Amino acid sequence: VAGLRLAPPSSPSEGRDLTDARRTAALTRRDVLRAVVDYDLAESALKLEIARQYPEIHIGPGYSWDHGATKLPFNLGLVLPPADLNRA
Protein backbone atom coordinates (compact mmCIF):
# COMPACT_ATOMS: atom_id res chain seq x y z
CA VAL A 1 0.00 0.00 0.00
CA ALA A 2 2.90 2.34 0.68
CA GLY A 3 3.96 2.18 -2.96
CA LEU A 4 0.56 3.26 -4.26
CA ARG A 5 -0.06 6.89 -5.07
CA LEU A 6 -2.73 8.87 -6.80
CA ALA A 7 -1.80 9.73 -10.37
CA PRO A 8 -3.22 12.74 -12.20
CA PRO A 9 -5.88 11.86 -14.76
CA SER A 10 -4.54 11.55 -18.28
CA SER A 11 -6.14 11.70 -21.68
CA PRO A 12 -6.19 8.59 -23.90
CA SER A 13 -4.58 10.57 -26.71
CA GLU A 14 -1.13 10.27 -25.12
CA GLY A 15 -0.65 6.91 -26.87
CA ARG A 16 -0.41 4.80 -23.72
CA ASP A 17 -0.81 1.09 -23.66
CA LEU A 18 -4.34 -0.07 -22.83
CA THR A 19 -3.25 -2.10 -19.79
CA ASP A 20 -1.26 0.86 -18.47
CA ALA A 21 -4.30 3.09 -18.92
CA ARG A 22 -6.49 0.57 -17.06
CA ARG A 23 -3.99 0.35 -14.19
CA THR A 24 -3.80 4.13 -13.96
CA ALA A 25 -7.59 4.38 -14.00
CA ALA A 26 -7.89 1.82 -11.20
CA LEU A 27 -5.26 3.56 -9.04
CA THR A 28 -6.83 6.99 -9.39
CA ARG A 29 -10.12 5.77 -7.93
CA ARG A 30 -10.37 6.42 -4.22
CA ASP A 31 -12.78 3.53 -3.62
CA VAL A 32 -10.26 1.06 -5.07
CA LEU A 33 -7.48 2.48 -2.92
CA ARG A 34 -9.73 2.31 0.15
CA ALA A 35 -10.53 -1.34 -0.61
CA VAL A 36 -6.79 -2.12 -0.86
CA VAL A 37 -6.16 -0.41 2.50
CA ASP A 38 -9.08 -2.25 4.13
CA TYR A 39 -7.77 -5.56 2.80
CA ASP A 40 -4.28 -4.80 4.16
CA LEU A 41 -5.70 -3.94 7.59
CA ALA A 42 -7.79 -7.12 7.69
CA GLU A 43 -4.80 -9.22 6.69
CA SER A 44 -2.61 -7.76 9.44
CA ALA A 45 -5.37 -8.31 12.01
CA LEU A 46 -5.66 -11.94 10.89
CA LYS A 47 -1.89 -12.43 11.23
CA LEU A 48 -2.04 -11.01 14.76
CA GLU A 49 -4.84 -13.36 15.79
CA ILE A 50 -2.96 -16.35 14.36
CA ALA A 51 0.15 -15.31 16.31
CA ARG A 52 -1.90 -15.14 19.53
CA GLN A 53 -2.60 -18.87 19.31
CA TYR A 54 0.95 -19.63 20.43
CA PRO A 55 2.64 -18.83 23.77
CA GLU A 56 4.74 -15.69 24.03
CA ILE A 57 8.07 -15.79 25.84
CA HIS A 58 9.73 -12.52 26.86
CA ILE A 59 13.25 -12.40 28.28
CA GLY A 60 14.34 -9.06 29.69
CA PRO A 61 17.72 -7.94 30.99
CA GLY A 62 18.29 -6.54 34.46
CA TYR A 63 21.07 -5.08 36.59
CA SER A 64 21.48 -4.63 40.33
CA TRP A 65 24.30 -3.44 42.53
CA ASP A 66 24.42 -4.57 46.15
CA HIS A 67 27.34 -3.20 48.22
CA GLY A 68 29.97 -3.82 45.56
CA ALA A 69 28.54 -7.11 44.28
CA THR A 70 27.29 -6.72 40.76
CA LYS A 71 24.44 -9.01 39.81
CA LEU A 72 23.00 -9.58 36.35
CA PRO A 73 19.51 -11.00 36.78
CA PHE A 74 17.02 -11.45 33.96
CA ASN A 75 13.26 -11.42 33.72
CA LEU A 76 11.30 -14.23 32.17
CA GLY A 77 7.71 -13.64 31.12
CA LEU A 78 5.38 -16.25 29.69
CA VAL A 79 1.99 -15.38 28.22
CA LEU A 80 -0.19 -18.38 27.50
CA PRO A 81 -3.04 -18.31 24.98
CA PRO A 82 -6.63 -18.81 26.17
CA ALA A 83 -8.03 -22.32 26.50
CA ASP A 84 -9.78 -22.16 23.09
CA LEU A 85 -6.52 -20.98 21.42
CA ASN A 86 -8.21 -17.76 20.22
CA ARG A 87 -10.29 -19.66 17.71
CA ALA A 88 -13.48 -17.91 18.75
JSON list of C-alpha atoms in Angstrom, two decimals:
[
{"chain": "A", "resi": 1, "resn": "VAL", "atom": "CA", "xyz": [0.00, 0.00, 0.00]},
{"chain": "A", "resi": 2, "resn": "ALA", "atom": "CA", "xyz": [2.90, 2.34, 0.68]},
{"chain": "A", "resi": 3, "resn": "GLY", "atom": "CA", "xyz": [3.96, 2.18, -2.96]},
{"chain": "A", "resi": 4, "resn": "LEU", "atom": "CA", "xyz": [0.56, 3.26, -4.26]},
{"chain": "A", "resi": 5, "resn": "ARG", "atom": "CA", "xyz": [-0.06, 6.89, -5.07]},
{"chain": "A", "resi": 6, "resn": "LEU", "atom": "CA", "xyz": [-2.73, 8.87, -6.80]},
{"chain": "A", "resi": 7, "resn": "ALA", "atom": "CA", "xyz": [-1.80, 9.73, -10.37]},
{"chain": "A", "resi": 8, "resn": "PRO", "atom": "CA", "xyz": [-3.22, 12.74, -12.20]},
{"chain": "A", "resi": 9, "resn": "PRO", "atom": "CA", "xyz": [-5.88, 11.86, -14.76]},
{"chain": "A", "resi": 10, "resn": "SER", "atom": "CA", "xyz": [-4.54, 11.55, -18.28]},
{"chain": "A", "resi": 11, "resn": "SER", "atom": "CA", "xyz": [-6.14, 11.70, -21.68]},
{"chain": "A", "resi": 12, "resn": "PRO", "atom": "CA", "xyz": [-6.19, 8.59, -23.90]},
{"chain": "A", "resi": 13, "resn": "SER", "atom": "CA", "xyz": [-4.58, 10.57, -26.71]},
{"chain": "A", "resi": 14, "resn": "GLU", "atom": "CA", "xyz": [-1.13, 10.27, -25.12]},
{"chain": "A", "resi": 15, "resn": "GLY", "atom": "CA", "xyz": [-0.65, 6.91, -26.87]},
{"chain": "A", "resi": 16, "resn": "ARG", "atom": "CA", "xyz": [-0.41, 4.80, -23.72]},
{"chain": "A", "resi": 17, "resn": "ASP", "atom": "CA", "xyz": [-0.81, 1.09, -23.66]},
{"chain": "A", "resi": 18, "resn": "LEU", "atom": "CA", "xyz": [-4.34, -0.07, -22.83]},
{"chain": "A", "resi": 19, "resn": "THR", "atom": "CA", "xyz": [-3.25, -2.10, -19.79]},
{"chain": "A", "resi": 20, "resn": "ASP", "atom": "CA", "xyz": [-1.26, 0.86, -18.47]},
{"chain": "A", "resi": 21, "resn": "ALA", "atom": "CA", "xyz": [-4.30, 3.09, -18.92]},
{"chain": "A", "resi": 22, "resn": "ARG", "atom": "CA", "xyz": [-6.49, 0.57, -17.06]},
{"chain": "A", "resi": 23, "resn": "ARG", "atom": "CA", "xyz": [-3.99, 0.35, -14.19]},
{"chain": "A", "resi": 24, "resn": "THR", "atom": "CA", "xyz": [-3.80, 4.13, -13.96]},
{"chain": "A", "resi": 25, "resn": "ALA", "atom": "CA", "xyz": [-7.59, 4.38, -14.00]},
{"chain": "A", "resi": 26, "resn": "ALA", "atom": "CA", "xyz": [-7.89, 1.82, -11.20]},
{"chain": "A", "resi": 27, "resn": "LEU", "atom": "CA", "xyz": [-5.26, 3.56, -9.04]},
{"chain": "A", "resi": 28, "resn": "THR", "atom": "CA", "xyz": [-6.83, 6.99, -9.39]},
{"chain": "A", "resi": 29, "resn": "ARG", "atom": "CA", "xyz": [-10.12, 5.77, -7.93]},
{"chain": "A", "resi": 30, "resn": "ARG", "atom": "CA", "xyz": [-10.37, 6.42, -4.22]},
{"chain": "A", "resi": 31, "resn": "ASP", "atom": "CA", "xyz": [-12.78, 3.53, -3.62]},
{"chain": "A", "resi": 32, "resn": "VAL", "atom": "CA", "xyz": [-10.26, 1.06, -5.07]},
{"chain": "A", "resi": 33, "resn": "LEU", "atom": "CA", "xyz": [-7.48, 2.48, -2.92]},
{"chain": "A", "resi": 34, "resn": "ARG", "atom": "CA", "xyz": [-9.73, 2.31, 0.15]},
{"chain": "A", "resi": 35, "resn": "ALA", "atom": "CA", "xyz": [-10.53, -1.34, -0.61]},
{"chain": "A", "resi": 36, "resn": "VAL", "atom": "CA", "xyz": [-6.79, -2.12, -0.86]},
{"chain": "A", "resi": 37, "resn": "VAL", "atom": "CA", "xyz": [-6.16, -0.41, 2.50]},
{"chain": "A", "resi": 38, "resn": "ASP", "atom": "CA", "xyz": [-9.08, -2.25, 4.13]},
{"chain": "A", "resi": 39, "resn": "TYR", "atom": "CA", "xyz": [-7.77, -5.56, 2.80]},
{"chain": "A", "resi": 40, "resn": "ASP", "atom": "CA", "xyz": [-4.28, -4.80, 4.16]},
{"chain": "A", "resi": 41, "resn": "LEU", "atom": "CA", "xyz": [-5.70, -3.94, 7.59]},
{"chain": "A", "resi": 42, "resn": "ALA", "atom": "CA", "xyz": [-7.79, -7.12, 7.69]},
{"chain": "A", "resi": 43, "resn": "GLU", "atom": "CA", "xyz": [-4.80, -9.22, 6.69]},
{"chain": "A", "resi": 44, "resn": "SER", "atom": "CA", "xyz": [-2.61, -7.76, 9.44]},
{"chain": "A", "resi": 45, "resn": "ALA", "atom": "CA", "xyz": [-5.37, -8.31, 12.01]},
{"chain": "A", "resi": 46, "resn": "LEU", "atom": "CA", "xyz": [-5.66, -11.94, 10.89]},
{"chain": "A", "resi": 47, "resn": "LYS", "atom": "CA", "xyz": [-1.89, -12.43, 11.23]},
{"chain": "A", "resi": 48, "resn": "LEU", "atom": "CA", "xyz": [-2.04, -11.01, 14.76]},
{"chain": "A", "resi": 49, "resn": "GLU", "atom": "CA", "xyz": [-4.84, -13.36, 15.79]},
{"chain": "A", "resi": 50, "resn": "ILE", "atom": "CA", "xyz": [-2.96, -16.35, 14.36]},
{"chain": "A", "resi": 51, "resn": "ALA", "atom": "CA", "xyz": [0.15, -15.31, 16.31]},
{"chain": "A", "resi": 52, "resn": "ARG", "atom": "CA", "xyz": [-1.90, -15.14, 19.53]},
{"chain": "A", "resi": 53, "resn": "GLN", "atom": "CA", "xyz": [-2.60, -18.87, 19.31]},
{"chain": "A", "resi": 54, "resn": "TYR", "atom": "CA", "xyz": [0.95, -19.63, 20.43]},
{"chain": "A", "resi": 55, "resn": "PRO", "atom": "CA", "xyz": [2.64, -18.83, 23.77]},
{"chain": "A", "resi": 56, "resn": "GLU", "atom": "CA", "xyz": [4.74, -15.69, 24.03]},
{"chain": "A", "resi": 57, "resn": "ILE", "atom": "CA", "xyz": [8.07, -15.79, 25.84]},
{"chain": "A", "resi": 58, "resn": "HIS", "atom": "CA", "xyz": [9.73, -12.52, 26.86]},
{"chain": "A", "resi": 59, "resn": "ILE", "atom": "CA", "xyz": [13.25, -12.40, 28.28]},
{"chain": "A", "resi": 60, "resn": "GLY", "atom": "CA", "xyz": [14.34, -9.06, 29.69]},
{"chain": "A", "resi": 61, "resn": "PRO", "atom": "CA", "xyz": [17.72, -7.94, 30.99]},
{"chain": "A", "resi": 62, "resn": "GLY", "atom": "CA", "xyz": [18.29, -6.54, 34.46]},
{"chain": "A", "resi": 63, "resn": "TYR", "atom": "CA", "xyz": [21.07, -5.08, 36.59]},
{"chain": "A", "resi": 64, "resn": "SER", "atom": "CA", "xyz": [21.48, -4.63, 40.33]},
{"chain": "A", "resi": 65, "resn": "TRP", "atom": "CA", "xyz": [24.30, -3.44, 42.53]},
{"chain": "A", "resi": 66, "resn": "ASP", "atom": "CA", "xyz": [24.42, -4.57, 46.15]},
{"chain": "A", "resi": 67, "resn": "HIS", "atom": "CA", "xyz": [27.34, -3.20, 48.22]},
{"chain": "A", "resi": 68, "resn": "GLY", "atom": "CA", "xyz": [29.97, -3.82, 45.56]},
{"chain": "A", "resi": 69, "resn": "ALA", "atom": "CA", "xyz": [28.54, -7.11, 44.28]},
{"chain": "A", "resi": 70, "resn": "THR", "atom": "CA", "xyz": [27.29, -6.72, 40.76]},
{"chain": "A", "resi": 71, "resn": "LYS", "atom": "CA", "xyz": [24.44, -9.01, 39.81]},
{"chain": "A", "resi": 72, "resn": "LEU", "atom": "CA", "xyz": [23.00, -9.58, 36.35]},
{"chain": "A", "resi": 73, "resn": "PRO", "atom": "CA", "xyz": [19.51, -11.00, 36.78]},
{"chain": "A", "resi": 74, "resn": "PHE", "atom": "CA", "xyz": [17.02, -11.45, 33.96]},
{"chain": "A", "resi": 75, "resn": "ASN", "atom": "CA", "xyz": [13.26, -11.42, 33.72]},
{"chain": "A", "resi": 76, "resn": "LEU", "atom": "CA", "xyz": [11.30, -14.23, 32.17]},
{"chain": "A", "resi": 77, "resn": "GLY", "atom": "CA", "xyz": [7.71, -13.64, 31.12]},
{"chain": "A", "resi": 78, "resn": "LEU", "atom": "CA", "xyz": [5.38, -16.25, 29.69]},
{"chain": "A", "resi": 79, "resn": "VAL", "atom": "CA", "xyz": [1.99, -15.38, 28.22]},
{"chain": "A", "resi": 80, "resn": "LEU", "atom": "CA", "xyz": [-0.19, -18.38, 27.50]},
{"chain": "A", "resi": 81, "resn": "PRO", "atom": "CA", "xyz": [-3.04, -18.31, 24.98]},
{"chain": "A", "resi": 82, "resn": "PRO", "atom": "CA", "xyz": [-6.63, -18.81, 26.17]},
{"chain": "A", "resi": 83, "resn": "ALA", "atom": "CA", "xyz": [-8.03, -22.32, 26.50]},
{"chain": "A", "resi": 84, "resn": "ASP", "atom": "CA", "xyz": [-9.78, -22.16, 23.09]},
{"chain": "A", "resi": 85, "resn": "LEU", "atom": "CA", "xyz": [-6.52, -20.98, 21.42]},
{"chain": "A", "resi": 86, "resn": "ASN", "atom": "CA", "xyz": [-8.21, -17.76, 20.22]},
{"chain": "A", "resi": 87, "resn": "ARG", "atom": "CA", "xyz": [-10.29, -19.66, 17.71]},
{"chain": "A", "resi": 88, "resn": "ALA", "atom": "CA", "xyz": [-13.48, -17.91, 18.75]}
]
